[in-house]
mmCIF file of C-alpha atoms in Angstrom:
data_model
loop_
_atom_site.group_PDB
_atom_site.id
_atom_site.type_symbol
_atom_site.label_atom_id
_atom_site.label_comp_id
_atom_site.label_asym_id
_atom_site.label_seq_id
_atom_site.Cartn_x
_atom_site.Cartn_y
_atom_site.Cartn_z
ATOM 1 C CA UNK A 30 -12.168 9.802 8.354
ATOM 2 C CA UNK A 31 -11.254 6.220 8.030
ATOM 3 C CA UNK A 32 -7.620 6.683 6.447
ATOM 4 C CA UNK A 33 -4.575 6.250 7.839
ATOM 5 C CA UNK A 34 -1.048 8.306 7.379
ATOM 6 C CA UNK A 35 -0.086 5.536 5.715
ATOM 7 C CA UNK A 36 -3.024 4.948 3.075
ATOM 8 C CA UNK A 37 -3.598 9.135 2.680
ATOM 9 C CA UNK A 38 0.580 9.021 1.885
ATOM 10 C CA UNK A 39 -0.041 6.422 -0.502
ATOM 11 C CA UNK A 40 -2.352 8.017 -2.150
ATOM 12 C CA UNK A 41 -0.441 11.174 -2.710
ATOM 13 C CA UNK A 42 2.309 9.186 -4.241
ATOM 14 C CA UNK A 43 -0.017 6.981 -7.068
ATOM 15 C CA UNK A 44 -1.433 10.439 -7.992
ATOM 16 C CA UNK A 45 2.003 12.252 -7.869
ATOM 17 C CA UNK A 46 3.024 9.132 -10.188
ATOM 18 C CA UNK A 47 0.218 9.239 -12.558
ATOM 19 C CA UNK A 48 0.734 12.567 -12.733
ATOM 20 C CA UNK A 49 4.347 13.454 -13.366
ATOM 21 C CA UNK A 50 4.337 10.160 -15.443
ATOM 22 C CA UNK A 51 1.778 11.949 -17.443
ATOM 23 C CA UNK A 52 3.424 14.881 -18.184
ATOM 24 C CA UNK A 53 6.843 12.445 -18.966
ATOM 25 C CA UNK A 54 5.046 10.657 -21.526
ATOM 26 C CA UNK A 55 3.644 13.791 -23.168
ATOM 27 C CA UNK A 56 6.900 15.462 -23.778
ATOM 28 C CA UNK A 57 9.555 12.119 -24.618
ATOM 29 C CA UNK A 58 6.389 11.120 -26.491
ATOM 30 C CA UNK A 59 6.243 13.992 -28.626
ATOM 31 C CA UNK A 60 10.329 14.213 -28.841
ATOM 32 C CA UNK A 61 10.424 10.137 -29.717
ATOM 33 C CA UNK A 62 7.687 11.052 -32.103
ATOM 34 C CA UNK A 63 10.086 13.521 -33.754
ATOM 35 C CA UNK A 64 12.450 11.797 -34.381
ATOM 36 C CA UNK A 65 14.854 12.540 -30.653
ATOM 37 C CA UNK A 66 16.437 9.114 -30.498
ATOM 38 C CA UNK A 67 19.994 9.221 -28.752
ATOM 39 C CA UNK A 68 18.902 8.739 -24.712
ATOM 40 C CA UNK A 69 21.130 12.271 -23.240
ATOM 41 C CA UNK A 70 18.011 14.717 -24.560
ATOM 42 C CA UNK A 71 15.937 13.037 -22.381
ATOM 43 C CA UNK A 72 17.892 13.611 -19.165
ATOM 44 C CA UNK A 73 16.879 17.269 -18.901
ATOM 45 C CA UNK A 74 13.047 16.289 -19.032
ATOM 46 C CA UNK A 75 13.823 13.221 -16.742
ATOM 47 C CA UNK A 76 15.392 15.374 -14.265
ATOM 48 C CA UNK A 77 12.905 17.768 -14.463
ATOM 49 C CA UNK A 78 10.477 15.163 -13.786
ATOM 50 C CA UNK A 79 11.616 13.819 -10.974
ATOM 51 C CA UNK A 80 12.137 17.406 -9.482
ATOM 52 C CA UNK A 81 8.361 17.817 -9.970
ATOM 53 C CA UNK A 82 8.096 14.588 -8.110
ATOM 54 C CA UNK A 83 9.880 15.366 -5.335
ATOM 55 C CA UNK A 84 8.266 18.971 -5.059
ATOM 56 C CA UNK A 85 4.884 16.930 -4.983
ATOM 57 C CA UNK A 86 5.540 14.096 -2.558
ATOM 58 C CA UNK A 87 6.837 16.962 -0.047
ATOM 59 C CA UNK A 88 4.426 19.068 -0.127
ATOM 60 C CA UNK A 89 1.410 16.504 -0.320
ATOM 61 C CA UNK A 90 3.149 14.875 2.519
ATOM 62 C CA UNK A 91 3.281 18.192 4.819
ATOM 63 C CA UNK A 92 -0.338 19.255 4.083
ATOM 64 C CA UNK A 93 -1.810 15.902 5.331
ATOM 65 C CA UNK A 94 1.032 16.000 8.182
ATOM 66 C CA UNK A 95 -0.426 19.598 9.266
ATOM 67 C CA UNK A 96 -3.958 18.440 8.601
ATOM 68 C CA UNK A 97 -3.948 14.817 10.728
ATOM 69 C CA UNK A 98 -0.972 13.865 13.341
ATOM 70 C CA UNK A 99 0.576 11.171 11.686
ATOM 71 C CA UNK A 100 -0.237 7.870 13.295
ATOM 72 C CA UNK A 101 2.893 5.694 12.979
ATOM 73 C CA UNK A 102 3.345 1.879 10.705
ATOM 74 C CA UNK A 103 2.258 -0.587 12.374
ATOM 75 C CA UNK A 104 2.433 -4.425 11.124
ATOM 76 C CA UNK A 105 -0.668 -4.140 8.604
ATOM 77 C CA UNK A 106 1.186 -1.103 7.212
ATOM 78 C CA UNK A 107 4.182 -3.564 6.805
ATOM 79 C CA UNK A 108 2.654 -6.430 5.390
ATOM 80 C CA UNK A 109 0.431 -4.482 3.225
ATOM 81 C CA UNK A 110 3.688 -2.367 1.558
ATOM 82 C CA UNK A 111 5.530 -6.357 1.749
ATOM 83 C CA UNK A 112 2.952 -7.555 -0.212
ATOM 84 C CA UNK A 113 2.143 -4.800 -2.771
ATOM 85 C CA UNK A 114 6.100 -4.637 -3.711
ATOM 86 C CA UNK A 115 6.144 -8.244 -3.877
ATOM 87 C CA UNK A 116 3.160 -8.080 -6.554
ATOM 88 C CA UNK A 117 4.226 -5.187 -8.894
ATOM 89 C CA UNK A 118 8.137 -5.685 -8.911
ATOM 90 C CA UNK A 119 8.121 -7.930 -11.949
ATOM 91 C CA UNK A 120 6.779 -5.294 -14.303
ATOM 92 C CA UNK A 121 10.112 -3.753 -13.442
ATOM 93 C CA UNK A 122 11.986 -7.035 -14.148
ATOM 94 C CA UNK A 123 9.970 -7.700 -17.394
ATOM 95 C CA UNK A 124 11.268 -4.081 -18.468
ATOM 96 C CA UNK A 125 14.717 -4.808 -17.726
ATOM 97 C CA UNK A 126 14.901 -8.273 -19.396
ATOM 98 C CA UNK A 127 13.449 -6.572 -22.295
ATOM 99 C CA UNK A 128 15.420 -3.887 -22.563
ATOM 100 C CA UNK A 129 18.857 -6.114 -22.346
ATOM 101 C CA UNK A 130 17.098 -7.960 -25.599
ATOM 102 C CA UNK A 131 16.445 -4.710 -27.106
ATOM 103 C CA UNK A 132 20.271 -3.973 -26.725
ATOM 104 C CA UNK A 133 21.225 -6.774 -29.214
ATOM 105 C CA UNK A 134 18.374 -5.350 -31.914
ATOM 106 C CA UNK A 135 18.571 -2.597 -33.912
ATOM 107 C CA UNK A 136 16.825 -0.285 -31.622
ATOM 108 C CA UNK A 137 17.743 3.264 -30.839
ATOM 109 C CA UNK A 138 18.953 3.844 -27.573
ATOM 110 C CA UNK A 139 16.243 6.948 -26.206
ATOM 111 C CA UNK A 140 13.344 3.937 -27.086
ATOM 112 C CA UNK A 141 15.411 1.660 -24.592
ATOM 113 C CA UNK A 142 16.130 4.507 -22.169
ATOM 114 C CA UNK A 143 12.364 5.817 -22.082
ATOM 115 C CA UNK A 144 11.443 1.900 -22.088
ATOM 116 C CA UNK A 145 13.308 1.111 -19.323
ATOM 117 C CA UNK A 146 12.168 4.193 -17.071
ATOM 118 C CA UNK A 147 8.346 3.319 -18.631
ATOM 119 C CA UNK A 148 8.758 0.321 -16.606
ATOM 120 C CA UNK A 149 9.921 1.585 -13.356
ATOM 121 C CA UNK A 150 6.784 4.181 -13.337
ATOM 122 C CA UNK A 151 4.443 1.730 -14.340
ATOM 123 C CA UNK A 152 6.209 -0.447 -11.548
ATOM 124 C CA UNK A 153 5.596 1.881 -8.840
ATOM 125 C CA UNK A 154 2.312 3.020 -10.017
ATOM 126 C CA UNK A 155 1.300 -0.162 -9.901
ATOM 127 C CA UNK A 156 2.956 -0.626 -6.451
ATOM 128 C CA UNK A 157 0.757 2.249 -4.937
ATOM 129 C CA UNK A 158 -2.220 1.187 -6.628
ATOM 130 C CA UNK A 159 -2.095 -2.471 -5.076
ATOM 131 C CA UNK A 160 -1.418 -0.831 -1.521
ATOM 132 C CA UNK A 161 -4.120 1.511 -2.231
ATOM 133 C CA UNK A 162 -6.624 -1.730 -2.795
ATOM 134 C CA UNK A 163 -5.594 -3.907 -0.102
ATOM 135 C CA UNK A 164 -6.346 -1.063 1.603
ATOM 136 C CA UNK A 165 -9.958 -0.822 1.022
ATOM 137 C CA UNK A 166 -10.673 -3.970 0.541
ATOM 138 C CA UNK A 167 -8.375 -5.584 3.022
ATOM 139 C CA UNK A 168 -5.744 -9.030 2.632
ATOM 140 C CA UNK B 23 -15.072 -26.049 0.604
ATOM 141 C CA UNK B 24 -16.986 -25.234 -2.592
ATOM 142 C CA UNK B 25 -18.701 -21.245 -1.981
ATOM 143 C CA UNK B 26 -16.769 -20.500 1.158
ATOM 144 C CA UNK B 27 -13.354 -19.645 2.271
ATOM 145 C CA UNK B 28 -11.945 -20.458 6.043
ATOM 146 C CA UNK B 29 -11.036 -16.897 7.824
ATOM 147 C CA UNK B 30 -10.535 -15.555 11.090
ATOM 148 C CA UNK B 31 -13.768 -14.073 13.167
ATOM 149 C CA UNK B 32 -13.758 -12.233 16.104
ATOM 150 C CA UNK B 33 -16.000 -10.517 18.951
ATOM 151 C CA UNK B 34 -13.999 -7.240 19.395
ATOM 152 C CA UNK B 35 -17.066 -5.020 18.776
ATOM 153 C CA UNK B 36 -19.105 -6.918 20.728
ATOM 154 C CA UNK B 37 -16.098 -6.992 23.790
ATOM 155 C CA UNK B 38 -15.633 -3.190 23.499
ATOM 156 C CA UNK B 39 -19.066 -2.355 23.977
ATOM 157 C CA UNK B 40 -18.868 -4.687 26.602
ATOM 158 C CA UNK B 41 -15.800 -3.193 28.496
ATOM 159 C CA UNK B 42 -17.335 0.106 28.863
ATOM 160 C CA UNK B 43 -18.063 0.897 25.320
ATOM 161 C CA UNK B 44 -14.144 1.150 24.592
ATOM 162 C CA UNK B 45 -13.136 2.728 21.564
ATOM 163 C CA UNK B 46 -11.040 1.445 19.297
ATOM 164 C CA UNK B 47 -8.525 4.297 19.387
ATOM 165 C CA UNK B 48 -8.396 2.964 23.064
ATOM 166 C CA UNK B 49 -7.622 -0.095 22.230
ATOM 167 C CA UNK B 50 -5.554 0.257 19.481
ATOM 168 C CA UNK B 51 -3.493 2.274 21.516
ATOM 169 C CA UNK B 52 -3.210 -0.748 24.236
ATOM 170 C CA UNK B 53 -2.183 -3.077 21.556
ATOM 171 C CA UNK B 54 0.176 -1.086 19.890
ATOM 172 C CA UNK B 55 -1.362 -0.556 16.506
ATOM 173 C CA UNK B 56 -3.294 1.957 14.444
ATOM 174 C CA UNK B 57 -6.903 2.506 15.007
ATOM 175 C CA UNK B 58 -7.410 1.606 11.405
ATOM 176 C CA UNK B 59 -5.990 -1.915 12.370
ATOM 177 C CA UNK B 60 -8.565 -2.032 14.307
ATOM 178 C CA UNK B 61 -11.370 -1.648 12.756
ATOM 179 C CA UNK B 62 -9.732 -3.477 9.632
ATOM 180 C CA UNK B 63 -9.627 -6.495 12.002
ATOM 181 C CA UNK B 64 -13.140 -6.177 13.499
ATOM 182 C CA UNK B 65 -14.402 -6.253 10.029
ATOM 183 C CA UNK B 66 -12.443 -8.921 8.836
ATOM 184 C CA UNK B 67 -10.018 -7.506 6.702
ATOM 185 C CA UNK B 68 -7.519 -8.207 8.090
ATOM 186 C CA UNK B 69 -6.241 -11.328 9.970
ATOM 187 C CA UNK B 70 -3.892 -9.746 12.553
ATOM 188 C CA UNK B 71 -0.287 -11.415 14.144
ATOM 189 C CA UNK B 72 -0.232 -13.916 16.892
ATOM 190 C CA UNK B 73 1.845 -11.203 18.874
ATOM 191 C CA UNK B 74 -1.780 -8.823 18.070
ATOM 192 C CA UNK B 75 -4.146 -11.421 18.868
ATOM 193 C CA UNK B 76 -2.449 -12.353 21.918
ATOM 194 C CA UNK B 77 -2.452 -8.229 23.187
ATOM 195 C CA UNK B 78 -6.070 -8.040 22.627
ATOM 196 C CA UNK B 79 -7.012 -10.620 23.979
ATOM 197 C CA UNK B 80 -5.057 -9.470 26.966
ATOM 198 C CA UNK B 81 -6.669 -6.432 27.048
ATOM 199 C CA UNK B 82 -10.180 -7.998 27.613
ATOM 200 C CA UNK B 83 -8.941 -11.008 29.900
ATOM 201 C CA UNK B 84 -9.875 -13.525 27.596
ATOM 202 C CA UNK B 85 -8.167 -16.534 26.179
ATOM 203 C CA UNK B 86 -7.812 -16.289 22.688
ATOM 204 C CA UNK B 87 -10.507 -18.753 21.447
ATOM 205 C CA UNK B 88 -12.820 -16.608 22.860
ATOM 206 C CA UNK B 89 -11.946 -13.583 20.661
ATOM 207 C CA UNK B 90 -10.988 -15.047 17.548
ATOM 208 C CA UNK B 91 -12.494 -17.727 15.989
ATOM 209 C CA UNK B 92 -11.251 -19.868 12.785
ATOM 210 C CA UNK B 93 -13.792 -21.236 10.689
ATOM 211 C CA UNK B 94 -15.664 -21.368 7.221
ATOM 212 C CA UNK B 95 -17.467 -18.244 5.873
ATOM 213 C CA UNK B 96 -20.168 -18.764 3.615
ATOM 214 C CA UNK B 97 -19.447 -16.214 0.463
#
């Protein structure tokens, strides 16, 4: 198979993203929704979340570890995770900027909180998904 | 250039068969990448470092003109 460590690892991590961000949404969605506004509720199912995470990056990593001897970075690896960063981090600064002018409006604070983290997923997810193309289809 | 882009070519393929049908594990290994590098350079994916191009060209005792080429690409 054409993949490297690298690309397979980045792969695991956009789907452990889309995933866990999934379930995230579902439940602060559905909390939001009823009416959960103060930002400490959330913590539990944050935490929880990134537990799942963690539990999922680890053990996608082993199983492709065990299945194919990782091959090392080498400077595509570099320039391609350079490049992808480069491209997705200003979702993350858009979220923070916005959430700093949400502070001075008469938002509640678990729509800034959940905004704020909203934007660090989407950041990242959109951080794997770029590697994941240049990838393929090359820079 | 209206319908075409400049990019970097090269003749790996072509000099691996030519050095005893070398693979390009084999030479990746030599040049101190990944074999997808490789390939991603043979097919023009990617446009590799100096530091790269000079190694592989090394490895098949060229000077570098003759492995990589710059020029336009029709699209």
């Amino acid at each position: 198979m054409n993949t490297s460590f690298e690309e397979k690892s980045a792969w695991i991590t956009a789907i452990g993203l889309v995933v866990v961000f999934g379930i995230y949404c579902a439940v602060a969605g559905q909390m939001l929704v009823g009416g959960v506004t103060e930002a400490l509720p959330f913590v539990p199912v944050f935490t929880l979340a990134v537990v799942l995470l963690v539990a999922l990056l680890v053990g996608g990593h082993v199983a492709v570890a065990i299945a194919s001897r990782p091959d090392g970075r080498d400077e595509r690896d570099r320039l391609i995770t350079w490049r992808a960063e480069h491209d997705s981090s200003w979702l993350l600064g858009a979220g923070v900027i916005a959430a700093v002018f949400c502070l001075v409006l008469p938002i509640e604070r678990g729509w800034i909180a959940n905004g704020l983290l909203a934007a660090l997923f989407l950041s990242e997810i959109v951080n794997y998904a770029l590697r994941l193309y240049y990838y393929r289809r090359g820079l | 250039m209206a319908g075409s882009k400049a990019t970097i070519r090269n003749r790996i393929r072509k000099l691996r068969f030519d050095k005893g049908e070398m693979t390009q594990l084999e030479l990746a290994e030599r040049v101190g990448v990944t074999r997808q590098t490789v390939n991603a350079i043979e097919g023009a994916k990617y446009s590799p470092s100096l530091e790269v191009a000079f190694r592989i060209a090394e490895v098949f005792g060229l000077p570098l003109e003759e492995v990589f080429q710059h020029g336009p690409v029709e699209e």
